[in-house]
Amino acid sequence: MIDKDKHKPAQRPTPEVEVAGDDTIIGQMFRRSLAAIIGVVVLGGLAFWLTRKPPEKPIDRQSELKQATVRKTEVSLPQVPFVDVTAATGIEFVHENGATGEKLLPESMGGGCAVLDYNNDGRTDILFVNSRPWSEEASPGPRRAVTTLYRNDGNWKFSDVSQEAGVAVEFYGQGVAVGDYDNDGWTDLFLSGLGTNHLFHNEQGKFVDVTGNAGVGGDENAWSTSCGFFDYDRDGDLDLFVANYVRWSPRVDRELRCTLDGSVRAYCRPKDFDGAFPYLYRNDGGGKFTDVSAESGVQVKNAATGVPVGKSLGVVFLDADNDGWLDIMVANDTVQNFLFHNLGNGKFEEVGIERGIGVDNTGNARGAMGCDLGWFRNDDTQAVVIGNFTNEMTALYCTRKNNMTFSDDAVATGLGPASRIWLKFGLFFADVDLDSRLDLVVANGHLENDISKVQKSQTYEQPPQLYWNTGSNRGSEFTKLDVTQTGSDFSKPMVGRGATTADFDGDGDLDLLLTTTGASPRLLRNDQALGRHWLRVRLAGDGTTTNRDGIGAVVSLKSQGATQRRLISPTRSYLSQLEKVASFGLGDSTETPVLEILWPTGKTQTVAVDGIDRELLVEQTTATN
């Protein structure tokens, strides 16, 4: 303190001494000792660092390198080259989708195709389903967009007979079904699409539109896709199932203003539209059908909203539980797949999720397109294969213990990872190299022609894929063949949609036909030269207890301790139809196989095979058991 008298220092009072307690004195002494110890340690560490020896330099030792052992490939990949013969055959068909930049959803879906012998001359003909422009003014000129039928003239030559055969219908077509619905020995046609569908009766090579009389036109505002003939009630004639996609109209599509990135117009997704019920038509004979969709149990509703669940694109028939009654598997786009179990009393029960085929292994629905059925392991395992959207693996649902329970074996077989990147549409099982095992052919192609602007890993045109079946006793059951095995004509990218197969030239191996949207199809001749043997089996039902085509029959061929099986049913792939023939590869074996036919009546017929490397016609006779 400073005294007011600045010349004299203030006298500070002598402070009183505060006597500390024992705990305080001990704490002070401890802190002083700890500081001293730390100081000693620091000084000692510094002295050690200054006087230490430098570390020894590590010795660089090199061991002698051993020669690398190259693992031998377990299998040799087959050479199965395909040659594009489309132009040389006279096929000039070009699909018309009506696209002008508005991007209305049906434009992206393509059209299907079918192989059939429409004139009973023994050669396989081709039918292409066409769409059309959205307005008459959009397509001036003499060339109309119509459904087109090409007659096989032999030696890889085809003639357009659409007009004279009576099938040159002009509508926004999608799918096709083939079958002899009146058992007169001539293959009839059903065409699906936007609006009214069409049924054509084959009158000895001339088709007559009988839609109105038959009662199968459907709702004029519906969008029908894949379709097929089958005998669900086992009365000996063919009934008709027709899948429907979504409730759609151009007005609603335009109002949605769907985009890829907020600015670039895109095709709208199926989730933007309500689902639709399929049609099931019962064949009552005399050219008449009855719509039994509601009472049969094939109309699945959302329990919360009451609206239809299905957004259906693919259909395949199968007897999932081997009870003798054909079931229906429906591939749905972005919603659960359906498995309609045939109860044998005219009714179906939907059991897709319950039986493991409704969704993927994580419980999610996928963007499902085409589908097929096959016994690819040559045992009792039935497999349903489904082509899904880009970045979704192809599904391979395999039966377990023959009890109608499925599990997705896509990853375990090697098929799933190899297929993930592509956008899959038409696909089917076929033994393309005749080694006695079913391979898988897939047509790929994106929806958006400018998808690469927003997804660098995607392209509009995509190469088809051929997955070779290596056999179940190897690590991976399916191996994707590349251009060195299939040839550049097969591997060339395209906007794939429909897909089918047939032996067009009678040499025993299977040729391919792939369709697209807004462009030309691709007819690919199988030029494999592996020297393997084969047998093709065509059925003729009695027309009373069994339909004339034998649709629903199972053909079993036993050879070399294995059993190959084929279900006679052309309804496969996507919007398309395959041959009504069972085609078997026999590999290098020349032994006479054992052939058995399980007819839809439940009776088995054993057939004596007189030679191989031929097509065999089997007529239904009195069954042996």
PDB file of C-alpha atoms in Angstrom, residues 56-244:
ATOM      1  CA  GLU A  56      23.031 -52.070 -36.961  1.00  0.00           C
ATOM      2  CA  LYS A  57      22.001 -51.904 -40.583  1.00  0.00           C
ATOM      3  CA  PRO A  58      19.624 -54.732 -41.430  1.00  0.00           C
ATOM      4  CA  ILE A  59      21.001 -57.442 -43.651  1.00  0.00           C
ATOM      5  CA  ASP A  60      19.225 -57.692 -47.002  1.00  0.00           C
ATOM      6  CA  ARG A  61      18.818 -61.402 -47.584  1.00  0.00           C
ATOM      7  CA  GLN A  62      17.288 -62.722 -50.836  1.00  0.00           C
ATOM      8  CA  SER A  63      15.943 -66.218 -51.070  1.00  0.00           C
ATOM      9  CA  GLU A  64      16.075 -68.132 -54.314  1.00  0.00           C
ATOM     10  CA  LEU A  65      12.801 -67.803 -56.247  1.00  0.00           C
ATOM     11  CA  LYS A  66      11.017 -71.005 -57.121  1.00  0.00           C
ATOM     12  CA  GLN A  67       9.325 -71.491 -60.472  1.00  0.00           C
ATOM     13  CA  ALA A  68       5.618 -70.594 -60.199  1.00  0.00           C
ATOM     14  CA  THR A  69       3.222 -73.489 -60.598  1.00  0.00           C
ATOM     15  CA  VAL A  70       0.398 -72.778 -63.025  1.00  0.00           C
ATOM     16  CA  ARG A  71      -2.856 -74.391 -61.960  1.00  0.00           C
ATOM     17  CA  LYS A  72      -4.396 -76.404 -64.747  1.00  0.00           C
ATOM     18  CA  THR A  73      -7.897 -75.407 -65.777  1.00  0.00           C
ATOM     19  CA  GLU A  74     -10.389 -78.043 -64.702  1.00  0.00           C
ATOM     20  CA  VAL A  75     -12.413 -77.820 -67.902  1.00  0.00           C
ATOM     21  CA  SER A  76     -11.821 -76.845 -71.488  1.00  0.00           C
ATOM     22  CA  LEU A  77     -14.261 -74.224 -72.674  1.00  0.00           C
ATOM     23  CA  PRO A  78     -16.142 -75.291 -75.805  1.00  0.00           C
ATOM     24  CA  GLN A  79     -15.995 -73.465 -79.099  1.00  0.00           C
ATOM     25  CA  VAL A  80     -19.587 -72.540 -79.982  1.00  0.00           C
ATOM     26  CA  PRO A  81     -19.346 -69.834 -82.653  1.00  0.00           C
ATOM     27  CA  PHE A  82     -22.562 -68.182 -83.838  1.00  0.00           C
ATOM     28  CA  VAL A  83     -22.806 -66.441 -87.209  1.00  0.00           C
ATOM     29  CA  ASP A  84     -25.249 -63.617 -87.928  1.00  0.00           C
ATOM     30  CA  VAL A  85     -27.183 -64.688 -91.031  1.00  0.00           C
ATOM     31  CA  THR A  86     -30.090 -62.250 -90.718  1.00  0.00           C
ATOM     32  CA  ALA A  87     -29.492 -60.217 -93.872  1.00  0.00           C
ATOM     33  CA  ALA A  88     -28.629 -63.235 -96.025  1.00  0.00           C
ATOM     34  CA  THR A  89     -31.856 -65.040 -95.133  1.00  0.00           C
ATOM     35  CA  GLY A  90     -34.165 -62.362 -96.479  1.00  0.00           C
ATOM     36  CA  ILE A  91     -35.394 -61.195 -93.078  1.00  0.00           C
ATOM     37  CA  GLU A  92     -35.915 -57.425 -93.321  1.00  0.00           C
ATOM     38  CA  PHE A  93     -38.078 -56.894 -90.257  1.00  0.00           C
ATOM     39  CA  VAL A  94     -37.420 -53.716 -88.257  1.00  0.00           C
ATOM     40  CA  HIS A  95     -39.216 -53.211 -84.968  1.00  0.00           C
ATOM     41  CA  GLU A  96     -41.193 -49.981 -84.644  1.00  0.00           C
ATOM     42  CA  ASN A  97     -41.598 -48.696 -81.084  1.00  0.00           C
ATOM     43  CA  GLY A  98     -42.992 -45.252 -81.899  1.00  0.00           C
ATOM     44  CA  ALA A  99     -40.255 -43.416 -80.016  1.00  0.00           C
ATOM     45  CA  THR A 100     -39.872 -39.735 -80.917  1.00  0.00           C
ATOM     46  CA  GLY A 101     -38.261 -38.426 -77.736  1.00  0.00           C
ATOM     47  CA  GLU A 102     -41.254 -38.253 -75.411  1.00  0.00           C
ATOM     48  CA  LYS A 103     -40.109 -41.475 -73.743  1.00  0.00           C
ATOM     49  CA  LEU A 104     -43.403 -43.202 -73.140  1.00  0.00           C
ATOM     50  CA  LEU A 105     -42.832 -46.387 -71.154  1.00  0.00           C
ATOM     51  CA  PRO A 106     -44.046 -49.001 -73.705  1.00  0.00           C
ATOM     52  CA  GLU A 107     -41.373 -47.839 -76.165  1.00  0.00           C
ATOM     53  CA  SER A 108     -38.671 -49.326 -73.964  1.00  0.00           C
ATOM     54  CA  MET A 109     -40.141 -52.833 -73.712  1.00  0.00           C
ATOM     55  CA  GLY A 110     -39.610 -54.197 -77.211  1.00  0.00           C
ATOM     56  CA  GLY A 111     -41.524 -56.922 -79.016  1.00  0.00           C
ATOM     57  CA  GLY A 112     -41.411 -60.688 -78.760  1.00  0.00           C
ATOM     58  CA  CYS A 113     -40.972 -63.440 -81.300  1.00  0.00           C
ATOM     59  CA  ALA A 114     -42.062 -67.030 -81.842  1.00  0.00           C
ATOM     60  CA  VAL A 115     -40.841 -70.068 -83.733  1.00  0.00           C
ATOM     61  CA  LEU A 116     -43.533 -72.361 -85.144  1.00  0.00           C
ATOM     62  CA  ASP A 117     -44.447 -74.498 -88.136  1.00  0.00           C
ATOM     63  CA  TYR A 118     -47.532 -72.588 -89.237  1.00  0.00           C
ATOM     64  CA  ASN A 119     -48.030 -74.487 -92.538  1.00  0.00           C
ATOM     65  CA  ASN A 120     -47.066 -78.008 -91.385  1.00  0.00           C
ATOM     66  CA  ASP A 121     -44.279 -78.380 -93.944  1.00  0.00           C
ATOM     67  CA  GLY A 122     -41.776 -79.614 -91.345  1.00  0.00           C
ATOM     68  CA  ARG A 123     -39.700 -76.432 -91.304  1.00  0.00           C
ATOM     69  CA  THR A 124     -39.576 -73.887 -88.477  1.00  0.00           C
ATOM     70  CA  ASP A 125     -41.000 -70.475 -89.364  1.00  0.00           C
ATOM     71  CA  ILE A 126     -40.557 -67.153 -87.512  1.00  0.00           C
ATOM     72  CA  LEU A 127     -43.074 -64.583 -86.279  1.00  0.00           C
ATOM     73  CA  PHE A 128     -42.119 -61.088 -85.073  1.00  0.00           C
ATOM     74  CA  VAL A 129     -44.501 -59.019 -82.946  1.00  0.00           C
ATOM     75  CA  ASN A 130     -44.436 -55.357 -83.922  1.00  0.00           C
ATOM     76  CA  SER A 131     -45.572 -52.167 -82.228  1.00  0.00           C
ATOM     77  CA  ARG A 132     -46.491 -48.968 -84.053  1.00  0.00           C
ATOM     78  CA  PRO A 133     -46.196 -45.162 -84.045  1.00  0.00           C
ATOM     79  CA  TRP A 134     -48.377 -43.316 -81.554  1.00  0.00           C
ATOM     80  CA  SER A 135     -50.142 -41.487 -84.381  1.00  0.00           C
ATOM     81  CA  GLU A 136     -50.950 -42.309 -87.999  1.00  0.00           C
ATOM     82  CA  GLU A 137     -49.166 -39.152 -89.141  1.00  0.00           C
ATOM     83  CA  ALA A 138     -45.884 -40.357 -87.664  1.00  0.00           C
ATOM     84  CA  SER A 139     -45.407 -43.111 -90.255  1.00  0.00           C
ATOM     85  CA  PRO A 140     -46.159 -41.882 -93.778  1.00  0.00           C
ATOM     86  CA  GLY A 141     -45.329 -44.162 -96.664  1.00  0.00           C
ATOM     87  CA  PRO A 142     -46.285 -47.637 -97.866  1.00  0.00           C
ATOM     88  CA  ARG A 143     -44.370 -49.600 -95.202  1.00  0.00           C
ATOM     89  CA  ARG A 144     -46.670 -50.206 -92.240  1.00  0.00           C
ATOM     90  CA  ALA A 145     -45.553 -51.507 -88.881  1.00  0.00           C
ATOM     91  CA  VAL A 146     -47.341 -54.854 -88.619  1.00  0.00           C
ATOM     92  CA  THR A 147     -46.866 -58.264 -87.055  1.00  0.00           C
ATOM     93  CA  THR A 148     -44.652 -60.133 -89.508  1.00  0.00           C
ATOM     94  CA  LEU A 149     -44.520 -63.851 -90.371  1.00  0.00           C
ATOM     95  CA  TYR A 150     -41.571 -65.340 -92.263  1.00  0.00           C
ATOM     96  CA  ARG A 151     -41.931 -68.717 -93.964  1.00  0.00           C
ATOM     97  CA  ASN A 152     -38.879 -70.966 -93.813  1.00  0.00           C
ATOM     98  CA  ASP A 153     -38.116 -71.961 -97.416  1.00  0.00           C
ATOM     99  CA  GLY A 154     -35.102 -74.070 -96.467  1.00  0.00           C
ATOM    100  CA  ASN A 155     -31.368 -73.487 -96.873  1.00  0.00           C
ATOM    101  CA  TRP A 156     -31.528 -70.415 -94.625  1.00  0.00           C
ATOM    102  CA  LYS A 157     -33.979 -68.539 -96.843  1.00  0.00           C
ATOM    103  CA  PHE A 158     -37.154 -66.922 -95.496  1.00  0.00           C
ATOM    104  CA  SER A 159     -40.098 -65.213 -97.217  1.00  0.00           C
ATOM    105  CA  ASP A 160     -42.419 -62.586 -95.720  1.00  0.00           C
ATOM    106  CA  VAL A 161     -45.917 -64.121 -95.893  1.00  0.00           C
ATOM    107  CA  SER A 162     -47.629 -61.810 -93.383  1.00  0.00           C
ATOM    108  CA  GLN A 163     -50.274 -60.508 -95.753  1.00  0.00           C
ATOM    109  CA  GLU A 164     -51.171 -63.777 -97.450  1.00  0.00           C
ATOM    110  CA  ALA A 165     -51.181 -65.657 -94.129  1.00  0.00           C
ATOM    111  CA  GLY A 166     -53.483 -63.042 -92.572  1.00  0.00           C
ATOM    112  CA  VAL A 167     -51.408 -61.978 -89.552  1.00  0.00           C
ATOM    113  CA  ALA A 168     -50.418 -58.457 -90.665  1.00  0.00           C
ATOM    114  CA  VAL A 169     -52.295 -56.820 -87.812  1.00  0.00           C
ATOM    115  CA  GLU A 170     -51.392 -53.233 -86.945  1.00  0.00           C
ATOM    116  CA  PHE A 171     -51.471 -52.520 -83.203  1.00  0.00           C
ATOM    117  CA  TYR A 172     -49.058 -51.781 -80.359  1.00  0.00           C
ATOM    118  CA  GLY A 173     -48.027 -55.409 -79.960  1.00  0.00           C
ATOM    119  CA  GLN A 174     -45.869 -56.927 -77.220  1.00  0.00           C
ATOM    120  CA  GLY A 175     -46.015 -60.717 -76.822  1.00  0.00           C
ATOM    121  CA  VAL A 176     -47.097 -63.894 -78.587  1.00  0.00           C
ATOM    122  CA  ALA A 177     -48.367 -67.355 -77.676  1.00  0.00           C
ATOM    123  CA  VAL A 178     -48.581 -70.393 -79.961  1.00  0.00           C
ATOM    124  CA  GLY A 179     -50.716 -73.509 -79.513  1.00  0.00           C
ATOM    125  CA  ASP A 180     -53.364 -75.654 -81.163  1.00  0.00           C
ATOM    126  CA  TYR A 181     -56.283 -74.644 -78.951  1.00  0.00           C
ATOM    127  CA  ASP A 182     -58.930 -76.609 -80.915  1.00  0.00           C
ATOM    128  CA  ASN A 183     -56.821 -79.758 -81.497  1.00  0.00           C
ATOM    129  CA  ASP A 184     -57.226 -79.675 -85.278  1.00  0.00           C
ATOM    130  CA  GLY A 185     -53.514 -80.163 -85.948  1.00  0.00           C
ATOM    131  CA  TRP A 186     -52.739 -76.551 -86.931  1.00  0.00           C
ATOM    132  CA  THR A 187     -50.913 -74.088 -84.679  1.00  0.00           C
ATOM    133  CA  ASP A 188     -52.947 -71.040 -83.672  1.00  0.00           C
ATOM    134  CA  LEU A 189     -51.671 -67.623 -82.525  1.00  0.00           C
ATOM    135  CA  PHE A 190     -52.436 -65.189 -79.725  1.00  0.00           C
ATOM    136  CA  LEU A 191     -50.957 -61.673 -79.769  1.00  0.00           C
ATOM    137  CA  SER A 192     -50.803 -59.423 -76.700  1.00  0.00           C
ATOM    138  CA  GLY A 193     -50.202 -55.698 -76.448  1.00  0.00           C
ATOM    139  CA  LEU A 194     -51.675 -52.328 -75.556  1.00  0.00           C
ATOM    140  CA  GLY A 195     -55.424 -52.379 -75.823  1.00  0.00           C
ATOM    141  CA  THR A 196     -57.366 -55.255 -77.369  1.00  0.00           C
ATOM    142  CA  ASN A 197     -55.445 -58.518 -77.786  1.00  0.00           C
ATOM    143  CA  HIS A 198     -55.860 -60.817 -80.814  1.00  0.00           C
ATOM    144  CA  LEU A 199     -56.528 -64.542 -81.282  1.00  0.00           C
ATOM    145  CA  PHE A 200     -55.907 -66.008 -84.738  1.00  0.00           C
ATOM    146  CA  HIS A 201     -57.282 -69.394 -85.718  1.00  0.00           C
ATOM    147  CA  ASN A 202     -55.079 -71.279 -88.180  1.00  0.00           C
ATOM    148  CA  GLU A 203     -57.162 -72.613 -91.044  1.00  0.00           C
ATOM    149  CA  GLN A 204     -54.599 -74.766 -92.853  1.00  0.00           C
ATOM    150  CA  GLY A 205     -51.994 -72.039 -93.190  1.00  0.00           C
ATOM    151  CA  LYS A 206     -54.374 -69.073 -93.297  1.00  0.00           C
ATOM    152  CA  PHE A 207     -55.063 -67.160 -90.080  1.00  0.00           C
ATOM    153  CA  VAL A 208     -58.464 -65.729 -89.200  1.00  0.00           C
ATOM    154  CA  ASP A 209     -58.983 -63.245 -86.355  1.00  0.00           C
ATOM    155  CA  VAL A 210     -61.540 -64.863 -84.029  1.00  0.00           C
ATOM    156  CA  THR A 211     -60.944 -62.662 -80.979  1.00  0.00           C
ATOM    157  CA  GLY A 212     -64.508 -61.451 -80.589  1.00  0.00           C
ATOM    158  CA  ASN A 213     -66.111 -64.868 -80.906  1.00  0.00           C
ATOM    159  CA  ALA A 214     -63.553 -66.446 -78.557  1.00  0.00           C
ATOM    160  CA  GLY A 215     -63.937 -63.755 -75.891  1.00  0.00           C
ATOM    161  CA  VAL A 216     -60.207 -63.211 -75.232  1.00  0.00           C
ATOM    162  CA  GLY A 217     -59.700 -59.586 -76.315  1.00  0.00           C
ATOM    163  CA  GLY A 218     -59.376 -58.284 -72.755  1.00  0.00           C
ATOM    164  CA  ASP A 219     -59.801 -54.713 -71.564  1.00  0.00           C
ATOM    165  CA  GLU A 220     -59.235 -52.150 -74.297  1.00  0.00           C
ATOM    166  CA  ASN A 221     -57.200 -50.063 -71.820  1.00  0.00           C
ATOM    167  CA  ALA A 222     -54.989 -52.909 -70.554  1.00  0.00           C
ATOM    168  CA  TRP A 223     -51.318 -53.523 -71.257  1.00  0.00           C
ATOM    169  CA  SER A 224     -50.747 -57.248 -71.838  1.00  0.00           C
ATOM    170  CA  THR A 225     -47.253 -58.762 -72.011  1.00  0.00           C
ATOM    171  CA  SER A 226     -46.134 -62.415 -71.870  1.00  0.00           C
ATOM    172  CA  CYS A 227     -48.782 -65.042 -72.538  1.00  0.00           C
ATOM    173  CA  GLY A 228     -49.097 -68.759 -73.102  1.00  0.00           C
ATOM    174  CA  PHE A 229     -51.311 -71.770 -73.775  1.00  0.00           C
ATOM    175  CA  PHE A 230     -51.447 -74.608 -71.232  1.00  0.00           C
ATOM    176  CA  ASP A 231     -53.992 -77.137 -69.966  1.00  0.00           C
ATOM    177  CA  TYR A 232     -54.523 -76.106 -66.348  1.00  0.00           C
ATOM    178  CA  ASP A 233     -57.640 -78.244 -65.804  1.00  0.00           C
ATOM    179  CA  ARG A 234     -56.364 -81.375 -67.621  1.00  0.00           C
ATOM    180  CA  ASP A 235     -59.419 -81.693 -69.820  1.00  0.00           C
ATOM    181  CA  GLY A 236     -57.406 -82.234 -73.002  1.00  0.00           C
ATOM    182  CA  ASP A 237     -57.592 -78.757 -74.564  1.00  0.00           C
ATOM    183  CA  LEU A 238     -55.421 -75.676 -74.140  1.00  0.00           C
ATOM    184  CA  ASP A 239     -56.414 -72.803 -71.881  1.00  0.00           C
ATOM    185  CA  LEU A 240     -54.793 -69.356 -72.038  1.00  0.00           C
ATOM    186  CA  PHE A 241     -52.928 -67.245 -69.475  1.00  0.00           C
ATOM    187  CA  VAL A 242     -52.139 -63.579 -70.219  1.00  0.00           C
ATOM    188  CA  ALA A 243     -49.938 -61.401 -67.995  1.00  0.00           C
ATOM    189  CA  ASN A 244     -50.679 -57.696 -67.643  1.00  0.00           C
TER     190      ASN A 244
END
